[in-house]
Coordinates of C-alpha atoms and ligand atoms in Angstrom, one line a residue:
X18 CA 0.0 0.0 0.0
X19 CA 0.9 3.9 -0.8
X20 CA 2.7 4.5 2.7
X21 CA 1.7 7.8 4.3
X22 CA 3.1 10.0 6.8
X23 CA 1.2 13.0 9.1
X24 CA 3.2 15.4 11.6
X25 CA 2.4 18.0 14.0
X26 CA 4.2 20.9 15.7
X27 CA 1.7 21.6 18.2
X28 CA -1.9 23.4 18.5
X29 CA -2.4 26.6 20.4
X30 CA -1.9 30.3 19.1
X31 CA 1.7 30.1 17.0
X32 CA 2.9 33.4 17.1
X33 CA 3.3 34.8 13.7
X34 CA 6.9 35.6 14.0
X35 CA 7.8 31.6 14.7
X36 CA 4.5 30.7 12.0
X37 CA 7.0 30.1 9.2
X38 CA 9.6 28.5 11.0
X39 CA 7.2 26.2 12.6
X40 CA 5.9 25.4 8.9
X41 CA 9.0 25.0 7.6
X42 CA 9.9 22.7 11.4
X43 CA 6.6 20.4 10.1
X44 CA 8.0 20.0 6.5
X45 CA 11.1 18.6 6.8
X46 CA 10.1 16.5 9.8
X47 CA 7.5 15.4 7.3
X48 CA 9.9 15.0 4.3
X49 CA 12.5 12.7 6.3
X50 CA 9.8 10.3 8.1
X51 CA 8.3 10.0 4.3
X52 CA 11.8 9.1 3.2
X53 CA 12.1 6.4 6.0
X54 CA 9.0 4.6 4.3
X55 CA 9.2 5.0 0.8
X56 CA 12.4 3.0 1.1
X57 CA 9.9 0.5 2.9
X58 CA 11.4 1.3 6.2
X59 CA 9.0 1.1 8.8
X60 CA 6.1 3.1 10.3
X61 CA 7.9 3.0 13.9
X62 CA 11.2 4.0 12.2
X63 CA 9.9 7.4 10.3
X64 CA 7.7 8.4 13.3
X65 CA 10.7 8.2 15.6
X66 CA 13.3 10.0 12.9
X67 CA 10.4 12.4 12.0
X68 CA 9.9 13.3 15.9
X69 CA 13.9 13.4 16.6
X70 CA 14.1 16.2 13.4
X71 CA 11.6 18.2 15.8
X72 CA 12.9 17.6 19.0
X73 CA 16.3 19.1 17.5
X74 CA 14.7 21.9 15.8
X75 CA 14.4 24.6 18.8
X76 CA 11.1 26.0 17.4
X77 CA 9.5 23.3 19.1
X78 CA 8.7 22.8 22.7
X79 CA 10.5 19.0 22.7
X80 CA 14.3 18.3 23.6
X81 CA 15.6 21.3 22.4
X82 CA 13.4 24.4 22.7
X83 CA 11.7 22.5 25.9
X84 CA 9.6 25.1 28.1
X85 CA 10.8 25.4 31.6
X86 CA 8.7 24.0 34.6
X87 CA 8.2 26.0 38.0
X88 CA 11.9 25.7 38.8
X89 CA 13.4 26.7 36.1
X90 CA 14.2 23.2 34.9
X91 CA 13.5 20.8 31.9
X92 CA 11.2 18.2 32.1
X93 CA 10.3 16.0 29.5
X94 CA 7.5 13.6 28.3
X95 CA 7.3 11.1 25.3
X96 CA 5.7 8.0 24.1
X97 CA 6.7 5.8 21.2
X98 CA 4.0 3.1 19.9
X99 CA 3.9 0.5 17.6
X100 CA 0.4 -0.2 15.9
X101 CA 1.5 -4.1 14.9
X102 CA 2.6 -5.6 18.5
X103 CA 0.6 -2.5 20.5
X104 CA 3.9 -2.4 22.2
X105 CA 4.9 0.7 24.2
X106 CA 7.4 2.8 25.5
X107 CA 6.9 6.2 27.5
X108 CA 8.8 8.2 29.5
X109 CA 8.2 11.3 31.9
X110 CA 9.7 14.1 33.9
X111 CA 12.9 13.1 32.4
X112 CA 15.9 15.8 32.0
X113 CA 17.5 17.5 30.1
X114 CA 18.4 14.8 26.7
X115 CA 17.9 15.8 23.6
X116 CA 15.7 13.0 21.9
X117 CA 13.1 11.6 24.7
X118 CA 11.6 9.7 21.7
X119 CA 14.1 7.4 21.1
X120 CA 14.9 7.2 24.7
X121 CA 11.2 5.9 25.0
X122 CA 11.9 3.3 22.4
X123 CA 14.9 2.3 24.6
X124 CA 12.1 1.9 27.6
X125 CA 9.9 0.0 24.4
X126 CA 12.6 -2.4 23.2
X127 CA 15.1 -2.9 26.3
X128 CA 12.6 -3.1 29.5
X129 CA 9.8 -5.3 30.1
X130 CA 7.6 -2.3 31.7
X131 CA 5.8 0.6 29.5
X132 CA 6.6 3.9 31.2
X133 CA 9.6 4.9 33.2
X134 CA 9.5 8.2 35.5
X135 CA 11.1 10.2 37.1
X136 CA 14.8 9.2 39.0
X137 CA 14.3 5.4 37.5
X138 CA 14.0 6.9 33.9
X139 CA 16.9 9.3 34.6
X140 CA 19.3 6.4 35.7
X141 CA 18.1 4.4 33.1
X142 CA 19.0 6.9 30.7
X143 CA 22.8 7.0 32.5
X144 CA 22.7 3.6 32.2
X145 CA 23.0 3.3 28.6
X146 CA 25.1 6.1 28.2
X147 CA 22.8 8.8 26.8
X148 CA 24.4 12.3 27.6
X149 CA 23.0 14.7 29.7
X150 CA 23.2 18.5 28.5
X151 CA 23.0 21.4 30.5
X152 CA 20.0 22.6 30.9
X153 CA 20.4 25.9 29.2
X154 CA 22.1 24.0 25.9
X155 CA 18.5 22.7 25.5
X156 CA 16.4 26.1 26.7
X157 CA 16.2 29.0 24.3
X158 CA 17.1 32.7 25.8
X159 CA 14.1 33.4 24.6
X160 CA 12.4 30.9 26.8
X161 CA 14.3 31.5 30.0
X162 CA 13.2 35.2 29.6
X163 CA 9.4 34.3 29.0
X164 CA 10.1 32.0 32.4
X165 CA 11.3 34.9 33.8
X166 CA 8.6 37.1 33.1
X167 CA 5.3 34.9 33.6
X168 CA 5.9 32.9 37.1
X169 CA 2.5 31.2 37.3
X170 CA 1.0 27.7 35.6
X171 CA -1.9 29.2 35.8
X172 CA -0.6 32.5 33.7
X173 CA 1.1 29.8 31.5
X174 CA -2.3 28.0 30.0
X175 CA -3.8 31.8 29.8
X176 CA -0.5 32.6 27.1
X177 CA -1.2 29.5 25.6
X178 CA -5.2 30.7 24.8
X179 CA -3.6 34.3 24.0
X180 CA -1.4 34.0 21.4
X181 CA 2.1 34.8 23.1
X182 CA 3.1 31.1 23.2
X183 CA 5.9 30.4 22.0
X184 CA 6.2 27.1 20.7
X185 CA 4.4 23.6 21.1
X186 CA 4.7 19.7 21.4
X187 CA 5.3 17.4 18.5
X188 CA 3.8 14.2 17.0
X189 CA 3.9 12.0 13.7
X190 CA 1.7 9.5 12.9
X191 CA 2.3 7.3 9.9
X192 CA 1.4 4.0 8.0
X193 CA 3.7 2.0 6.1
X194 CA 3.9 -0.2 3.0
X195 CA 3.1 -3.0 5.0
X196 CA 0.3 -1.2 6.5
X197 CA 1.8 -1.3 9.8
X198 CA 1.1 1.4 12.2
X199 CA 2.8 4.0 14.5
X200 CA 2.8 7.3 16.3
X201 CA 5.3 9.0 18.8
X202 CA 4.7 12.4 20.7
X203 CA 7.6 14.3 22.6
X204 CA 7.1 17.8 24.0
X205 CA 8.1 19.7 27.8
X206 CA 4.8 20.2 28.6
X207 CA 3.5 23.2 29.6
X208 CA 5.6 26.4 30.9
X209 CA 5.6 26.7 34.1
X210 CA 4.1 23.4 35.3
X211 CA 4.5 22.1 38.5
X212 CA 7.9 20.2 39.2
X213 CA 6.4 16.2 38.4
X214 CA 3.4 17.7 36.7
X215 CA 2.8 14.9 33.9
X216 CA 0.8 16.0 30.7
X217 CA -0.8 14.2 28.0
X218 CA 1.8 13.4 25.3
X219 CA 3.8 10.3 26.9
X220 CA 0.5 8.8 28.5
X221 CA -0.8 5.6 26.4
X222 CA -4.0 6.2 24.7
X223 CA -4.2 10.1 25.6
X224 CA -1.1 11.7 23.9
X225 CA -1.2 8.7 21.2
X226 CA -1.9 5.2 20.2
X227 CA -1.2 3.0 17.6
X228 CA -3.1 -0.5 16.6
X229 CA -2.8 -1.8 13.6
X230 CA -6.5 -3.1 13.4
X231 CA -8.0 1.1 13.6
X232 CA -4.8 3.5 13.0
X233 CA -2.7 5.8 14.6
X234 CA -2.9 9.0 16.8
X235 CA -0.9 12.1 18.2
X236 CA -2.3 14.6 20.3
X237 CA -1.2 17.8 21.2
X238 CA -3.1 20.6 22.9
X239 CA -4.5 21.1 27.1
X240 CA -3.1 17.8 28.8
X241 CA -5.2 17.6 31.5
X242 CA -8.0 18.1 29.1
X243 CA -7.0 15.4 26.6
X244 CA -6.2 12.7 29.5
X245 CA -10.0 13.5 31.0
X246 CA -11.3 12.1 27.9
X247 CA -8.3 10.1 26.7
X248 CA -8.3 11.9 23.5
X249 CA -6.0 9.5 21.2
X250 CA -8.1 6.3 22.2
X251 CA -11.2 8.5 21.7
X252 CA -10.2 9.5 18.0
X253 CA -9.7 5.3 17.1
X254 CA -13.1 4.6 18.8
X255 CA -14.7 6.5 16.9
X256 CA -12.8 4.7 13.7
X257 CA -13.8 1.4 14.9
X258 CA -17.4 2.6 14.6
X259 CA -17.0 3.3 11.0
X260 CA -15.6 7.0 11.3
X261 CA -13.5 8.7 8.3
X262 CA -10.3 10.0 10.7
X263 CA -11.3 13.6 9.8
X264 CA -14.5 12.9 10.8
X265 CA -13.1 11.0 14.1
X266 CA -11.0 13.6 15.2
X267 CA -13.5 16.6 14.8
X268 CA -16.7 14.7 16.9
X269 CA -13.9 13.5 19.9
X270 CA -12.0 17.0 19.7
X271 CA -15.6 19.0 20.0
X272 CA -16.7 16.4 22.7
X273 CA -13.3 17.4 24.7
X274 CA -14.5 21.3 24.5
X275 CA -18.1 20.6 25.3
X276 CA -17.2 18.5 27.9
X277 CA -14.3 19.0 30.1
X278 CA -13.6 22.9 28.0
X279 CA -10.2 22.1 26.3
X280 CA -9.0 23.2 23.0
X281 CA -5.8 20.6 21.0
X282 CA -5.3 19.3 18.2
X283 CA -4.5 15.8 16.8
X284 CA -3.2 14.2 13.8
X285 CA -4.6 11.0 12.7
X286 CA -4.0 7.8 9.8
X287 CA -5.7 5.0 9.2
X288 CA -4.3 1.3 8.5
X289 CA -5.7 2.0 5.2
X290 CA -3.7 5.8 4.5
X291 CA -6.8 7.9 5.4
X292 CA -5.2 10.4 7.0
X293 CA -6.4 14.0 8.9
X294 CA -5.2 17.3 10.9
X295 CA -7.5 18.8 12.8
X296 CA -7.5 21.4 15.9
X297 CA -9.8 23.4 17.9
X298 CA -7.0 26.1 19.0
X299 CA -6.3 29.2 17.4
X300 CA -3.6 27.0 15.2
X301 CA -1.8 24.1 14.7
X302 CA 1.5 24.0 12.6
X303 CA 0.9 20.1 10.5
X304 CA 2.4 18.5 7.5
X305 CA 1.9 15.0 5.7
X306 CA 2.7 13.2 2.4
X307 CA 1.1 10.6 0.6
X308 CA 2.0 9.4 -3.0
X309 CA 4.7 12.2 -3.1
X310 CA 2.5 15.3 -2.2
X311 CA 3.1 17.4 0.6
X312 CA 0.1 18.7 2.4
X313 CA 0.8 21.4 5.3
X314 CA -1.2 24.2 7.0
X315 CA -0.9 26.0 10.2
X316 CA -4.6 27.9 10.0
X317 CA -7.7 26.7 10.5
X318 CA -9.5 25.1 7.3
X319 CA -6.0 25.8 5.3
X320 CA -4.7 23.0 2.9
X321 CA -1.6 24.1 0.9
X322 CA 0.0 20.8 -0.8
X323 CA 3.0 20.7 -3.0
X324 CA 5.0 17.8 -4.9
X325 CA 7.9 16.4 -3.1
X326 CA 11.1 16.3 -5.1
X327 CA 13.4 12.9 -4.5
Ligands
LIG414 N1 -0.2 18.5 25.5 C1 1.0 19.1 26.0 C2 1.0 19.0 27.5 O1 -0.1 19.3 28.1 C3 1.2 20.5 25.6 C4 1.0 20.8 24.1 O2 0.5 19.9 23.4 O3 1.4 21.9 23.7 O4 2.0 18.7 28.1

């Protein structure tokens, strides 16, 4: 089957002077997963590549670019799924690495358990070696002066509705040519959180999921609003009862409003390629491919597509 490939940079209110830069983030993160599967690489390899290009890209809030929590420290969340086995890995409130992702495939692939938190996670992490950067290699200036300037969690979520955040969480979601399944979702949460404040993004079935029989998921938007009604579990329900994914991800996303008054955004593909981006918030910078076009868009209802060159 044609394999296909869907990213996000995160929902919320993307200033306009990191708008193109996010775009441009999306693109290539886009681009490089696609790359993975057209050489028939796997669905689990070009989410985890396509996440990594993000996590180093400082636009993002994930590895580098990370917001900083309520004591001026990194903290960092990510989940890693494969749609085949439904195996797992996630890993929270762990510091200051660049690529949490493929740490949580470590967690996945070299642990019997799912998630690691926490001090475990960290001396797992020492354990096989990954290197630990100084906090302010990872933060922005720009970030540590926004930390500066807005003390509260609670001020934090307000930016986030108000358009002066500054960057967001990011996801892919992809099928391959064996019609195998994945998604991955890496981000440092909110500004401002509370030290051990966990968010959506590395817990199972909120911040993604992947199975093979339905499709996969990545969410990105209020965390304690998407874990209330486990948003990325929600979106594949509604598949199993026969949904289209765009269709899927608008009903769950406007029951997650209605109900519990959170705005996100989630990216969606289906074991058969039907893919979607959809959001509630102000924005949400997104790109996919399928059969060699680029789709992307970062306002609401906005498709711009383009052919990829090899
Ligand atoms: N969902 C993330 C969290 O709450 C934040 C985001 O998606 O921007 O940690």
């Amino acid at each position: 089957m044609d394999p296909v490939i869907v990213v996000h940079g995160g929902a919320w209110a993307i200033p306009d002077q990191i708008s193109e830069a996010s775009v441009k983030g999306v693109k290539t993160a886009a681009s490089e997963g696609f790359a993975v599967l057209k050489k028939r690489g796997s669905a689990l390899n070009a989410v985890e590549l396509a996440v990594r290009a993000m996590e180093d890209n400082p636009v993002f809030d994930a590895g580098h670019g990370a917001v900083l929590d309520a004591d001026g420290e990194v903290e960092l969340d990510a989940i890693i799924m494969d749609g085949k086995t439904l195996a797992a890995g996630a890993v929270s409130s762990i510091r200051n690495i660049s690529n949490p992702v493929t740490f949580a495939r470590s967690v996945m692939e070299k642990t019997d358990h799912v998630m690691l938190t926490d001090r475990g996670a960290n001396l797992f992490a020492d354990g096989l070696g990954i290197p630990k950067l100084a906090t302010e290699t990872l933060v922005t200036e720009n970030e540590r002066k926004e930390w500066e300037h807005y003390q509260k969690y609670a001020q934090g979520v307000k930016e986030l509705f108000n358009a002066q955040w500054d960057h967001d969480t990011v996801g892919a979601v992809a099928v391959d040519c064996d019609g195998n399944v994945a998604c991955a979702t890496s981000t440092g949460g909110i500004r401002n959180k509370m030290v051990g404040r966990v968010g959506d993004s590395p817990i199972i079935g909120s911040g993604g999921y992947a199975d093979n029989h339905s499709g996969a998921v990545s969410c990105t938007g209020h965390g304690e609003s998407i874990m209330k009604v486990t948003l990325a579990r929600l979106i594949l329900f509604h598949m199993e009862q026969g949904k289209a994914a765009g269709q899927a991800a608008e009903v769950s996303l406007q029951y997650m409003g209605e109900r519990v008054h959170g705005g996100g955004g989630a990216i969606v593909v289906s074991n058969k390629g039907d893919w979607a981006a959809k959001f509630t918030t102000e924005r949400m910078a997104w790109a996919s491919v399928k059969e060699d076009i680029m789709s992307y868009g970062l306002n609401p209802k906005e498709i711009f597509s383009e052919h990829i060159q090899d």
